[in-house]
Short mmCIF file of C-alpha atoms in Angstrom, two decimals:
data_model
loop_
_atom_site.label_atom_id
_atom_site.label_comp_id
_atom_site.label_asym_id
_atom_site.label_seq_id
_atom_site.Cartn_x
_atom_site.Cartn_y
_atom_site.Cartn_z
CA MET K 1 20.96 91.31 49.01
CA ASP K 2 23.98 89.04 49.36
CA LEU K 3 26.89 88.53 46.97
CA LYS K 4 25.51 85.22 45.65
CA GLN K 5 22.24 86.87 44.61
CA ILE K 6 24.15 89.67 42.88
CA HIS K 7 26.24 87.13 40.94
CA GLU K 8 23.04 85.35 39.85
CA LEU K 9 21.58 88.67 38.66
CA ILE K 10 24.73 89.40 36.66
CA LYS K 11 24.47 85.99 34.96
CA ILE K 12 20.82 86.60 34.09
CA ILE K 13 21.57 90.09 32.71
CA ASN K 14 24.44 88.76 30.57
CA LYS K 15 22.16 86.12 29.02
CA SER K 16 19.32 88.55 28.31
CA ASN K 17 18.73 91.69 26.27
CA ILE K 18 18.29 93.80 29.40
CA GLY K 19 20.64 96.78 29.33
CA GLU K 20 20.31 97.90 32.93
CA ILE K 21 18.55 96.86 36.14
CA SER K 22 18.29 98.58 39.52
CA ILE K 23 17.09 96.81 42.64
CA GLU K 24 16.50 98.54 45.93
CA ASP K 25 15.66 96.93 49.25
CA LYS K 26 16.06 97.75 52.95
CA ASP K 27 19.81 97.02 52.85
CA GLY K 28 20.64 99.27 49.90
CA LYS K 29 20.49 99.68 46.16
CA VAL K 30 22.22 97.65 43.40
CA THR K 31 22.46 98.80 39.78
CA ILE K 32 23.82 96.46 37.10
CA LYS K 33 24.55 97.75 33.60
CA GLN K 34 25.43 95.58 30.64
CA LYS K 35 28.15 96.69 28.24
CA GLU K 36 26.88 97.67 24.81
CA GLU K 37 28.24 95.48 22.05
CA PRO K 38 27.94 96.04 18.30
CA ALA K 39 25.12 94.17 16.57
CA VAL K 40 27.76 92.20 14.67
CA ASN K 41 28.47 90.17 17.82
CA VAL K 42 24.96 88.72 17.89
CA THR K 43 24.98 84.99 17.27
CA ALA K 44 22.13 83.49 15.35
CA ALA K 45 20.91 79.96 15.06
CA PRO K 46 21.87 78.25 11.79
CA SER K 47 19.66 79.20 8.87
CA HIS K 48 16.11 78.07 9.36
CA GLN K 49 14.87 75.22 7.22
CA VAL K 50 12.38 77.43 5.40
CA PHE K 51 15.23 79.50 3.93
CA THR K 52 17.92 76.85 3.39
CA THR K 53 18.22 77.65 -0.32
CA ALA K 54 18.83 81.36 0.27
CA ALA K 55 21.23 81.19 3.21
CA PRO K 56 24.07 79.10 1.68
CA SER K 57 24.38 81.41 -1.32
CA VAL K 58 24.98 84.37 0.99
CA ALA K 59 27.38 82.49 3.25
CA SER K 60 29.36 80.69 0.56
CA ALA K 61 29.80 83.58 -1.85
CA PRO K 62 31.13 86.69 -0.08
CA ALA K 63 31.59 88.35 -3.50
CA GLN K 64 27.80 88.68 -3.72
CA VAL K 65 27.86 90.98 -0.70
CA THR K 66 29.42 93.73 -2.83
CA ALA K 67 27.12 93.19 -5.82
CA PRO K 68 24.30 95.51 -4.64
CA ALA K 69 26.82 98.32 -4.09
CA ALA K 70 27.97 98.02 -7.72
CA ALA K 71 24.69 99.56 -8.92
CA PRO K 72 24.40 102.75 -6.86
CA ALA K 73 21.32 104.90 -7.11
CA PRO K 74 21.65 108.58 -7.96
CA ALA K 75 23.29 110.38 -5.06
CA PRO K 76 20.45 111.00 -2.57
CA LYS K 77 20.48 114.02 -0.31
CA ALA K 78 21.65 112.57 3.01
CA ASP K 79 19.99 115.39 4.96
CA ASN K 80 16.40 114.38 4.32
CA LEU K 81 16.67 110.57 4.37
CA ILE K 82 14.43 108.64 6.73
CA THR K 83 15.74 105.49 8.40
CA VAL K 84 13.40 102.49 8.65
CA LYS K 85 14.46 100.62 11.80
CA SER K 86 13.85 97.13 13.10
CA PRO K 87 11.04 97.01 15.68
CA MET K 88 12.39 93.75 17.15
CA ILE K 89 15.29 91.35 17.44
CA GLY K 90 15.32 88.52 14.92
CA THR K 91 16.46 87.38 11.50
CA PHE K 92 15.94 89.81 8.60
CA TYR K 93 14.55 88.49 5.31
CA ARG K 94 13.91 90.53 2.15
CA ARG K 95 11.34 88.07 0.76
CA PRO K 96 8.46 86.12 2.37
CA SER K 97 9.84 82.79 1.08
CA PRO K 98 12.75 81.73 -1.16
CA ASP K 99 10.53 81.41 -4.24
CA LYS K 100 8.82 84.80 -3.81
CA PRO K 101 10.09 88.17 -5.12
CA ILE K 102 11.98 90.64 -2.91
CA LEU K 103 9.53 92.83 -0.99
CA ALA K 104 11.48 96.10 -1.23
CA GLU K 105 14.69 96.92 -3.08
CA VAL K 106 16.60 100.06 -4.02
CA GLY K 107 14.29 102.21 -6.13
CA SER K 108 11.09 100.66 -4.76
CA GLU K 109 8.28 103.08 -4.00
CA ILE K 110 6.85 102.44 -0.53
CA THR K 111 3.77 103.75 1.22
CA PRO K 112 2.57 103.49 4.82
CA GLY K 113 1.35 99.96 5.44
CA LYS K 114 3.36 98.32 2.64
CA VAL K 115 5.34 95.28 3.83
CA VAL K 116 9.07 96.00 3.30
CA CYS K 117 10.66 92.94 4.95
CA ILE K 118 10.12 89.96 7.23
CA ILE K 119 11.74 89.54 10.64
CA GLU K 120 11.66 86.07 12.11
CA ALA K 121 11.61 85.93 15.88
CA MET K 122 11.06 82.70 17.79
CA LYS K 123 9.83 80.84 14.68
CA LEU K 124 7.26 83.56 13.97
CA PHE K 125 7.55 85.49 10.70
CA ASN K 126 6.62 89.13 11.34
CA GLU K 127 5.76 91.36 8.39
CA ILE K 128 7.39 94.76 8.88
CA GLU K 129 5.34 97.55 7.35
CA SER K 130 6.56 100.95 6.22
CA GLU K 131 5.43 103.94 8.24
CA VAL K 132 6.56 106.45 5.60
CA LYS K 133 5.96 107.24 1.94
CA GLY K 134 8.99 107.46 -0.32
CA THR K 135 11.65 105.64 -2.32
CA ILE K 136 14.16 103.17 -0.89
CA VAL K 137 17.68 104.44 -1.63
CA LYS K 138 19.69 101.89 0.35
CA VAL K 139 19.20 98.48 1.97
CA LEU K 140 21.42 98.41 5.07
CA VAL K 141 21.11 94.73 6.06
CA GLU K 142 22.00 91.56 4.17
CA ASP K 143 19.28 88.96 3.64
CA ALA K 144 19.05 86.21 6.28
CA SER K 145 21.20 88.09 8.79
CA PRO K 146 20.44 88.79 12.47
CA VAL K 147 19.17 92.23 13.45
CA GLU K 148 18.84 94.03 16.76
CA TYR K 149 15.99 96.16 18.08
CA ASP K 150 16.12 99.66 16.53
CA GLN K 151 18.82 98.64 14.01
CA PRO K 152 18.57 100.61 10.74
CA LEU K 153 17.24 98.45 7.88
CA PHE K 154 16.56 100.87 5.00
CA LEU K 155 17.20 104.47 4.01
CA VAL K 156 14.17 106.11 2.40
CA GLU K 157 13.95 109.38 0.49
CA PRO K 158 10.56 110.82 1.47
CA ALA K 159 8.04 111.55 -1.28
#
């Protein structure tokens, strides 16, 4: 493998979600690892047209970001909380459309199979279902924000 091919591989890795790649041929072995960056550095396309009414209110009013924290639930036991994580990369939405109610909020009882959020990936809206039974004690992601694979979305106190 020559230097030009290695540079091309590095460019491809940097543009993708691949964390590491190893290639071995008769001349030797090359391993390329991508630096891990916090999920905050993910850039998302501008708000999608379906959610244009919800996105500006989040972006234009940073004071609303602290509003959910102003009404804390009773102090949950941190030891037994279950984390509901994102199964994919995409844009996190708490409601199926701007005119519909929020799917799951703090205090909501959830059961296996209940839809707790929507993650949009490549113009497809994926319903994310709970795999546990319990009560949501914290929503960890703001509506209409990008999420990474395996990023925590909710904290649930098991029933």
